[in-house]
Amino acid sequence: MSTIETIISGVGSYLPDNVVTNDDLAKKVDTSDEWIKSRSGIGQRHFAADEQATSDLAYEASWKALEQAGLKPHDIGLIIVATVTPDRTFPSTAVYVQQKLGVPPGIAFDVSAACAGFMYAMNIAHNFISTGQIKHALIIGAEKLSCFLDWEDRSTCVLFGDGAGAMVLSGEGPRTSRRPRGVLATYLSSDGRLADHLYADGGPSTTGTVGQVRMNGKEVFRNAVQEISGAVFEVTELAKVSRHEIDWFVPHQANIRIIESCAKKLELDSNKVIVTIDKHANTSSASIPLALDEGIRDGRIKRGELLVFAALGGGLAWGSALVRY
Ligand code: UT7
């Protein structure tokens, strides 16, 4: 077992200025504030400007995470961007973040695991760090989902928003304390049999277009409750921690009813759950770091507390991470 601990040394986030309320949407889509709030918990979302690319959102969040970590761009050896809305088909959005931040040559790539993308990025970065290959990694969930919403499909277009969240993970060690810190366990899974429940109906090798979001909401909802709570059980078992020790559940923000059902299954009080869906809507891979950043900056989440992150999205793909912050 590695003696290097993977510590969260900084977190940052960014939301574009343009706030779009449910009432704003109801002017162009056959919907209502009452339906959106009661079915999903969403009150508003942020949309990026036309000229803002995903790497621009990621860049803003990254600076804040670096600042909190007390690090400079030249300290970073690995950049992973989790996104389904890359700036270009290739190269990766991560290299544009590297370019914009002025991070010197090192490892930079994207991961495509939709709403579970940040969990995949955390797991990969943790492996790089705990094996001693990288000292400081910058991982980012960043999405400009507004660019592929179908405004004729009211069952999906009201659910999503744009934003970015970033985290600096740093290797520290060898471990001195008997109580381990940092990433204690991670868990990932995907099931391609469920791919048609949530996808974008385009791609470079099929239609030659970006496509638009398509979702079988009920099936995704059912799987989300089962697999998100299951993924939390997995990491607590792996780390041999009782889930009653969890201080904060920071879940993917897709639907308040999914979050509440998971919290109930996990027997976690609602005052231990970070909820941002009312203000941010579903920002896919960005939602967990955005929620984490809010919880840290408003003083709720404190150093030494036990945090659990979990998400599910297109793939279907899901994952979780247990961290002593
Ligand atoms: O981040 C990736 C993971 N994503 C998720 O986890 C999302 C999972 N799914 C969900 O959150 C929910 O399934 C939704 C919020 C998408 C939908 O909630 P629902 O309770 O499953 O609603 P529904 O799709 O069964 O629709 C109920 C009714 C339908 O009308 P009828 O057929 O009962 O007359 C819809 O046509 O609501 C209607 N409806 C709307 N009405 C007003 C659907 N969308 C809207 C809308 N405004 N925007």
GROMACS .gro file of C-alpha atoms and ligand atoms in nm:
model
  373
    1MET     CA    1   0.000   0.000   0.000
    2SER     CA    2   0.129   0.345  -0.098
    3THR     CA    3   0.250   0.572   0.180
    4ILE     CA    4   0.186   0.881  -0.035
    5GLU     CA    5  -0.144   1.049   0.050
    6THR     CA    6  -0.349   1.232  -0.217
    7ILE     CA    7  -0.459   1.557  -0.052
    8ILE     CA    8  -0.713   1.810  -0.183
    9SER     CA    9  -0.492   2.118  -0.166
   10GLY     CA   10  -0.721   2.363  -0.348
   11VAL     CA   11  -1.068   2.394  -0.499
   12GLY     CA   12  -1.214   2.663  -0.723
   13SER     CA   13  -1.518   2.716  -0.943
   14TYR     CA   14  -1.662   2.946  -1.203
   15LEU     CA   15  -2.015   3.022  -1.322
   16PRO     CA   16  -2.081   3.244  -1.626
   17ASP     CA   17  -2.252   3.578  -1.555
   18ASN     CA   18  -2.572   3.512  -1.748
   19VAL     CA   19  -2.838   3.377  -1.506
   20VAL     CA   20  -3.146   3.228  -1.672
   21THR     CA   21  -3.445   3.167  -1.445
   22ASN     CA   22  -3.723   2.913  -1.497
   23ASP     CA   23  -3.956   3.203  -1.575
   24ASP     CA   24  -3.713   3.320  -1.846
   25LEU     CA   25  -3.727   2.972  -2.003
   26ALA     CA   26  -4.105   2.959  -1.979
   27LYS     CA   27  -4.114   3.250  -2.225
   28LYS     CA   28  -3.971   3.032  -2.503
   29VAL     CA   29  -4.048   2.672  -2.394
   30ASP     CA   30  -4.384   2.517  -2.297
   31THR     CA   31  -4.296   2.481  -1.928
   32SER     CA   32  -4.338   2.653  -1.591
   33ASP     CA   33  -4.133   2.744  -1.285
   34GLU     CA   34  -4.370   2.522  -1.081
   35TRP     CA   35  -4.307   2.211  -1.300
   36ILE     CA   36  -3.929   2.254  -1.313
   37LYS     CA   37  -3.895   2.320  -0.937
   38SER     CA   38  -4.125   2.043  -0.826
   39ARG     CA   39  -3.986   1.774  -1.065
   40SER     CA   40  -3.616   1.863  -1.041
   41GLY     CA   41  -3.545   2.126  -0.771
   42ILE     CA   42  -3.394   2.361  -1.030
   43GLY     CA   43  -3.466   2.735  -0.992
   44GLN     CA   44  -3.213   2.884  -1.235
   45ARG     CA   45  -2.900   2.805  -1.438
   46HIS     CA   46  -2.601   2.997  -1.575
   47PHE     CA   47  -2.533   3.005  -1.949
   48ALA     CA   48  -2.194   3.090  -2.099
   49ALA     CA   49  -2.155   3.367  -2.356
   50ASP     CA   50  -2.118   3.264  -2.723
   51GLU     CA   51  -1.748   3.353  -2.720
   52GLN     CA   52  -1.672   3.152  -2.402
   53ALA     CA   53  -1.536   2.804  -2.469
   54THR     CA   54  -1.526   2.522  -2.214
   55SER     CA   55  -1.152   2.586  -2.163
   56ASP     CA   56  -1.232   2.947  -2.067
   57LEU     CA   57  -1.468   2.829  -1.792
   58ALA     CA   58  -1.207   2.573  -1.682
   59TYR     CA   59  -0.934   2.838  -1.679
   60GLU     CA   60  -1.129   3.065  -1.441
   61ALA     CA   61  -1.202   2.781  -1.198
   62SER     CA   62  -0.841   2.656  -1.217
   63TRP     CA   63  -0.689   2.989  -1.112
   64LYS     CA   64  -0.902   2.991  -0.800
   65ALA     CA   65  -0.804   2.632  -0.715
   66LEU     CA   66  -0.434   2.709  -0.769
   67GLU     CA   67  -0.461   3.019  -0.553
   68GLN     CA   68  -0.626   2.823  -0.270
   69ALA     CA   69  -0.354   2.557  -0.298
   70GLY     CA   70  -0.083   2.824  -0.286
   71LEU     CA   71   0.063   2.689  -0.610
   72LYS     CA   72   0.167   2.834  -0.948
   73PRO     CA   73   0.098   2.689  -1.294
   74HIS     CA   74   0.458   2.560  -1.318
   75ASP     CA   75   0.394   2.331  -1.017
   76ILE     CA   76   0.133   2.128  -1.209
   77GLY     CA   77   0.245   1.803  -1.375
   78LEU     CA   78  -0.092   1.660  -1.479
   79ILE     CA   79  -0.412   1.822  -1.609
   80ILE     CA   80  -0.729   1.621  -1.662
   81VAL     CA   81  -1.045   1.785  -1.793
   82ALA     CA   82  -1.369   1.590  -1.759
   83THR     CA   83  -1.608   1.721  -2.023
   84VAL     CA   84  -1.859   1.623  -2.291
   85THR     CA   85  -1.841   1.968  -2.450
   86PRO     CA   86  -1.475   2.000  -2.557
   87ASP     CA   87  -1.352   2.315  -2.733
   88ARG     CA   88  -1.260   2.104  -3.035
   89THR     CA   89  -1.294   1.737  -3.132
   90PHE     CA   90  -0.918   1.731  -3.082
   91PRO     CA   91  -0.679   1.820  -2.927
   92SER     CA   92  -0.802   1.784  -2.571
   93THR     CA   93  -0.954   2.075  -2.382
   94ALA     CA   94  -0.687   1.999  -2.120
   95VAL     CA   95  -0.410   2.122  -2.351
   96TYR     CA   96  -0.596   2.450  -2.406
   97VAL     CA   97  -0.620   2.489  -2.028
   98GLN     CA   98  -0.247   2.411  -2.010
   99GLN     CA   99  -0.180   2.674  -2.279
  100LYS     CA  100  -0.401   2.942  -2.119
  101LEU     CA  101  -0.262   2.890  -1.766
  102GLY     CA  102   0.097   2.867  -1.889
  103VAL     CA  103   0.155   2.521  -1.743
  104PRO     CA  104   0.488   2.385  -1.875
  105PRO     CA  105   0.504   2.057  -2.076
  106GLY     CA  106   0.357   1.768  -1.877
  107ILE     CA  107   0.064   1.528  -1.902
  108ALA     CA  108  -0.270   1.673  -2.017
  109PHE     CA  109  -0.577   1.490  -2.147
  110ASP     CA  110  -0.960   1.478  -2.129
  111VAL     CA  111  -1.188   1.209  -1.994
  112SER     CA  112  -1.533   1.146  -2.138
  113ALA     CA  113  -1.759   0.996  -1.874
  114ALA     CA  114  -2.039   1.254  -1.883
  115CYS     CA  115  -2.179   1.342  -1.540
  116ALA     CA  116  -1.947   1.088  -1.374
  117GLY     CA  117  -1.645   1.249  -1.543
  118PHE     CA  118  -1.512   1.421  -1.233
  119MET     CA  119  -1.514   1.089  -1.044
  120TYR     CA  120  -1.314   0.931  -1.328
  121ALA     CA  121  -1.068   1.223  -1.328
  122MET     CA  122  -1.021   1.199  -0.950
  123ASN     CA  123  -0.956   0.827  -0.965
  124ILE     CA  124  -0.699   0.862  -1.246
  125ALA     CA  125  -0.518   1.153  -1.078
  126HIS     CA  126  -0.512   0.967  -0.746
  127ASN     CA  127  -0.342   0.673  -0.918
  128PHE     CA  128  -0.077   0.902  -1.074
  129ILE     CA  129  -0.011   1.065  -0.737
  130SER     CA  130  -0.014   0.762  -0.508
  131THR     CA  131   0.232   0.582  -0.736
  132GLY     CA  132   0.469   0.879  -0.709
  133GLN     CA  133   0.455   0.976  -1.080
  134ILE     CA  134   0.304   1.321  -1.019
  135LYS     CA  135   0.330   1.563  -0.726
  136HIS     CA  136   0.048   1.808  -0.813
  137ALA     CA  137  -0.248   1.739  -1.046
  138LEU     CA  138  -0.514   1.983  -1.164
  139ILE     CA  139  -0.846   1.814  -1.234
  140ILE     CA  140  -1.141   2.000  -1.376
  141GLY     CA  141  -1.505   1.934  -1.457
  142ALA     CA  142  -1.613   2.192  -1.716
  143GLU     CA  143  -1.919   2.203  -1.939
  144LYS     CA  144  -2.091   2.434  -2.184
  145LEU     CA  145  -2.403   2.218  -2.207
  146SER     CA  146  -2.610   2.507  -2.345
  147CYS     CA  147  -2.441   2.441  -2.681
  148PHE     CA  148  -2.623   2.113  -2.736
  149LEU     CA  149  -2.965   2.151  -2.584
  150ASP     CA  150  -3.272   2.087  -2.799
  151TRP     CA  151  -3.509   2.378  -2.733
  152GLU     CA  152  -3.793   2.172  -2.884
  153ASP     CA  153  -3.752   1.903  -2.614
  154ARG     CA  154  -3.887   2.047  -2.289
  155SER     CA  155  -3.807   1.729  -2.096
  156THR     CA  156  -3.430   1.794  -2.126
  157CYS     CA  157  -3.363   2.160  -2.215
  158VAL     CA  158  -3.481   2.293  -1.878
  159LEU     CA  159  -3.245   2.072  -1.676
  160PHE     CA  160  -2.893   2.178  -1.769
  161GLY     CA  161  -2.651   2.467  -1.711
  162ASP     CA  162  -2.292   2.573  -1.778
  163GLY     CA  163  -2.002   2.602  -1.534
  164ALA     CA  164  -1.668   2.466  -1.418
  165GLY     CA  165  -1.512   2.334  -1.099
  166ALA     CA  166  -1.144   2.260  -1.041
  167MET     CA  167  -0.943   2.074  -0.777
  168VAL     CA  168  -0.571   2.055  -0.712
  169LEU     CA  169  -0.466   1.715  -0.577
  170SER     CA  170  -0.121   1.694  -0.419
  171GLY     CA  171   0.093   1.403  -0.307
  172GLU     CA  172   0.213   1.424   0.053
  173GLY     CA  173   0.403   1.168   0.250
  174PRO     CA  174   0.520   0.938   0.374
  175ARG     CA  175   0.220   0.918   0.603
  176THR     CA  176   0.302   1.008   0.963
  177SER     CA  177  -0.037   1.015   1.138
  178ARG     CA  178  -0.229   0.696   1.216
  179ARG     CA  179  -0.543   0.856   1.072
  180PRO     CA  180  -0.508   0.861   0.691
  181ARG     CA  181  -0.585   1.185   0.507
  182GLY     CA  182  -0.682   1.273   0.153
  183VAL     CA  183  -0.836   1.022  -0.089
  184LEU     CA  184  -0.924   0.709   0.110
  185ALA     CA  185  -1.104   0.512  -0.162
  186THR     CA  186  -1.245   0.551  -0.512
  187TYR     CA  187  -1.489   0.340  -0.710
  188LEU     CA  188  -1.585   0.345  -1.081
  189SER     CA  189  -1.822   0.149  -1.304
  190SER     CA  190  -1.995   0.172  -1.643
  191ASP     CA  191  -2.266  -0.034  -1.812
  192GLY     CA  192  -2.278   0.002  -2.191
  193ARG     CA  193  -2.608  -0.190  -2.206
  194LEU     CA  194  -2.766   0.131  -2.072
  195ALA     CA  195  -2.597   0.365  -2.324
  196ASP     CA  196  -2.922   0.454  -2.502
  197HIS     CA  197  -3.081   0.601  -2.189
  198LEU     CA  198  -2.871   0.921  -2.200
  199TYR     CA  199  -2.662   1.041  -2.493
  200ALA     CA  200  -2.601   1.313  -2.751
  201ASP     CA  201  -2.735   1.205  -3.091
  202GLY     CA  202  -2.430   1.320  -3.288
  203GLY     CA  203  -2.059   1.263  -3.320
  204PRO     CA  204  -1.765   1.309  -3.563
  205SER     CA  205  -1.767   0.948  -3.688
  206THR     CA  206  -2.146   0.908  -3.719
  207THR     CA  207  -2.340   1.222  -3.808
  208GLY     CA  208  -2.052   1.466  -3.834
  209THR     CA  209  -2.246   1.693  -3.598
  210VAL     CA  210  -2.233   1.764  -3.226
  211GLY     CA  211  -2.586   1.634  -3.168
  212GLN     CA  212  -2.833   1.716  -2.893
  213VAL     CA  213  -2.904   1.568  -2.551
  214ARG     CA  214  -3.148   1.275  -2.545
  215MET     CA  215  -3.263   1.118  -2.219
  216ASN     CA  216  -3.497   0.852  -2.090
  217GLY     CA  217  -3.550   1.043  -1.766
  218LYS     CA  218  -3.731   0.773  -1.569
  219GLU     CA  219  -3.469   0.502  -1.637
  220VAL     CA  220  -3.181   0.737  -1.561
  221PHE     CA  221  -3.353   0.845  -1.240
  222ARG     CA  222  -3.403   0.484  -1.124
  223ASN     CA  223  -3.041   0.388  -1.202
  224ALA     CA  224  -2.908   0.708  -1.044
  225VAL     CA  225  -3.069   0.638  -0.706
  226GLN     CA  226  -2.950   0.277  -0.706
  227GLU     CA  227  -2.594   0.328  -0.833
  228ILE     CA  228  -2.509   0.656  -0.657
  229SER     CA  229  -2.607   0.515  -0.318
  230GLY     CA  230  -2.440   0.183  -0.412
  231ALA     CA  231  -2.118   0.365  -0.504
  232VAL     CA  232  -2.115   0.533  -0.162
  233PHE     CA  233  -2.154   0.193   0.008
  234GLU     CA  234  -1.862   0.065  -0.207
  235VAL     CA  235  -1.613   0.334  -0.099
  236THR     CA  236  -1.708   0.320   0.268
  237GLU     CA  237  -1.657  -0.058   0.262
  238LEU     CA  238  -1.326  -0.025   0.074
  239ALA     CA  239  -1.200   0.227   0.331
  240LYS     CA  240  -1.356   0.034   0.624
  241VAL     CA  241  -1.541   0.345   0.738
  242SER     CA  242  -1.896   0.351   0.871
  243ARG     CA  243  -2.123   0.571   0.658
  244HIS     CA  244  -2.244   0.725   0.986
  245GLU     CA  245  -1.898   0.887   1.009
  246ILE     CA  246  -1.959   1.083   0.686
  247ASP     CA  247  -1.963   1.458   0.755
  248TRP     CA  248  -2.065   1.570   0.405
  249PHE     CA  249  -2.231   1.402   0.107
  250VAL     CA  250  -2.146   1.605  -0.206
  251PRO     CA  251  -2.346   1.434  -0.483
  252HIS     CA  252  -2.386   1.505  -0.853
  253GLN     CA  253  -2.661   1.764  -0.888
  254ALA     CA  254  -2.911   1.625  -1.142
  255ASN     CA  255  -3.236   1.621  -0.948
  256ILE     CA  256  -3.319   1.710  -0.584
  257ARG     CA  257  -3.542   1.401  -0.568
  258ILE     CA  258  -3.246   1.177  -0.664
  259ILE     CA  259  -3.028   1.346  -0.400
  260GLU     CA  260  -3.294   1.308  -0.129
  261SER     CA  261  -3.362   0.942  -0.217
  262CYS     CA  262  -2.989   0.863  -0.200
  263ALA     CA  263  -2.950   1.044   0.133
  264LYS     CA  264  -3.244   0.844   0.269
  265LYS     CA  265  -3.093   0.511   0.155
  266LEU     CA  266  -2.762   0.611   0.311
  267GLU     CA  267  -2.934   0.728   0.633
  268LEU     CA  268  -2.770   1.070   0.603
  269ASP     CA  269  -2.942   1.379   0.748
  270SER     CA  270  -3.029   1.649   0.495
  271ASN     CA  271  -2.802   1.891   0.688
  272LYS     CA  272  -2.505   1.675   0.579
  273VAL     CA  273  -2.582   1.714   0.209
  274ILE     CA  274  -2.449   1.994  -0.013
  275VAL     CA  275  -2.721   2.102  -0.257
  276THR     CA  276  -2.665   2.356  -0.534
  277ILE     CA  277  -2.907   2.231  -0.799
  278ASP     CA  278  -3.151   2.514  -0.722
  279LYS     CA  279  -2.893   2.773  -0.838
  280HIS     CA  280  -2.671   2.582  -1.086
  281ALA     CA  281  -2.905   2.319  -1.245
  282ASN     CA  282  -2.728   2.010  -1.382
  283THR     CA  283  -2.376   2.106  -1.493
  284SER     CA  284  -2.269   1.743  -1.558
  285SER     CA  285  -1.901   1.686  -1.469
  286ALA     CA  286  -1.876   2.034  -1.310
  287SER     CA  287  -2.150   1.982  -1.053
  288ILE     CA  288  -1.950   1.807  -0.777
  289PRO     CA  289  -1.651   2.047  -0.771
  290LEU     CA  290  -1.893   2.344  -0.795
  291ALA     CA  291  -2.087   2.213  -0.493
  292LEU     CA  292  -1.768   2.130  -0.303
  293ASP     CA  293  -1.629   2.478  -0.365
  294GLU     CA  294  -1.948   2.638  -0.237
  295GLY     CA  295  -1.943   2.423   0.079
  296ILE     CA  296  -1.578   2.507   0.149
  297ARG     CA  297  -1.598   2.879   0.077
  298ASP     CA  298  -1.914   2.934   0.285
  299GLY     CA  299  -1.743   2.762   0.579
  300ARG     CA  300  -1.960   2.451   0.610
  301ILE     CA  301  -1.690   2.202   0.497
  302LYS     CA  302  -1.383   2.209   0.722
  303ARG     CA  303  -1.038   2.049   0.712
  304GLY     CA  304  -1.033   1.703   0.868
  305GLU     CA  305  -1.395   1.622   0.781
  306LEU     CA  306  -1.500   1.308   0.594
  307LEU     CA  307  -1.649   1.380   0.251
  308VAL     CA  308  -1.810   1.148   0.001
  309PHE     CA  309  -1.866   1.236  -0.366
  310ALA     CA  310  -2.080   1.028  -0.603
  311ALA     CA  311  -2.221   1.072  -0.954
  312LEU     CA  312  -2.397   0.891  -1.239
  313GLY     CA  313  -2.452   0.996  -1.598
  314GLY     CA  314  -2.439   0.900  -1.965
  315GLY     CA  315  -2.281   0.558  -2.025
  316LEU     CA  316  -2.436   0.483  -1.799
  317ALA     CA  317  -2.122   0.552  -1.599
  318TRP     CA  318  -2.094   0.614  -1.227
  319GLY     CA  319  -1.840   0.649  -0.951
  320SER     CA  320  -1.757   0.777  -0.606
  321ALA     CA  321  -1.470   0.895  -0.389
  322LEU     CA  322  -1.425   0.906  -0.012
  323VAL     CA  323  -1.191   1.178   0.112
  324ARG     CA  324  -1.064   1.295   0.452
  325TYR     CA  325  -1.047   1.669   0.367
  326UT7     O1  326  -2.702   1.413  -1.500
  326UT7     C1  327  -2.731   1.293  -1.563
  326UT7     C2  328  -2.830   1.223  -1.489
  326UT7     N1  329  -2.962   1.278  -1.514
  326UT7     C3  330  -3.057   1.252  -1.430
  326UT7     O2  331  -3.030   1.190  -1.331
  326UT7     C4  332  -3.199   1.295  -1.461
  326UT7     C5  333  -3.293   1.184  -1.423
  326UT7     N2  334  -3.435   1.207  -1.451
  326UT7     C6  335  -3.504   1.308  -1.395
  326UT7     O3  336  -3.451   1.390  -1.324
  326UT7     C7  337  -3.655   1.313  -1.419
  326UT7     O4  338  -3.694   1.194  -1.484
  326UT7     C8  339  -3.699   1.435  -1.503
  326UT7     C9  340  -3.684   1.563  -1.422
  326UT7    C10  341  -3.617   1.444  -1.630
  326UT7    C11  342  -3.846   1.422  -1.541
  326UT7     O5  343  -3.927   1.402  -1.427
  326UT7     P1  344  -4.045   1.293  -1.430
  326UT7     O6  345  -4.112   1.302  -1.301
  326UT7     O7  346  -3.979   1.160  -1.466
  326UT7     O8  347  -4.137   1.348  -1.542
  326UT7     P2  348  -4.187   1.278  -1.677
  326UT7     O9  349  -4.076   1.271  -1.776
  326UT7    O10  350  -4.257   1.150  -1.641
  326UT7    O11  351  -4.294   1.378  -1.727
  326UT7    C12  352  -4.416   1.398  -1.657
  326UT7    C13  353  -4.503   1.493  -1.736
  326UT7    C14  354  -4.524   1.452  -1.882
  326UT7    O12  355  -4.658   1.485  -1.916
  326UT7     P3  356  -4.770   1.370  -1.924
  326UT7    O13  357  -4.721   1.276  -2.030
  326UT7    O14  358  -4.775   1.309  -1.789
  326UT7    O15  359  -4.892   1.448  -1.962
  326UT7    C15  360  -4.430   1.542  -1.958
  326UT7    O16  361  -4.475   1.568  -2.089
  326UT7    O17  362  -4.441   1.622  -1.740
  326UT7    C16  363  -4.434   1.668  -1.877
  326UT7     N3  364  -4.313   1.748  -1.891
  326UT7    C17  365  -4.309   1.881  -1.868
  326UT7     N4  366  -4.405   1.968  -1.831
  326UT7    C18  367  -4.368   2.096  -1.814
  326UT7    C19  368  -4.189   1.707  -1.928
  326UT7     N5  369  -4.104   1.811  -1.927
  326UT7    C20  370  -4.176   1.920  -1.891
  326UT7    C21  371  -4.145   2.055  -1.873
  326UT7     N6  372  -4.243   2.139  -1.834
  326UT7     N7  373  -4.019   2.103  -1.890
   0.00000   0.00000   0.00000
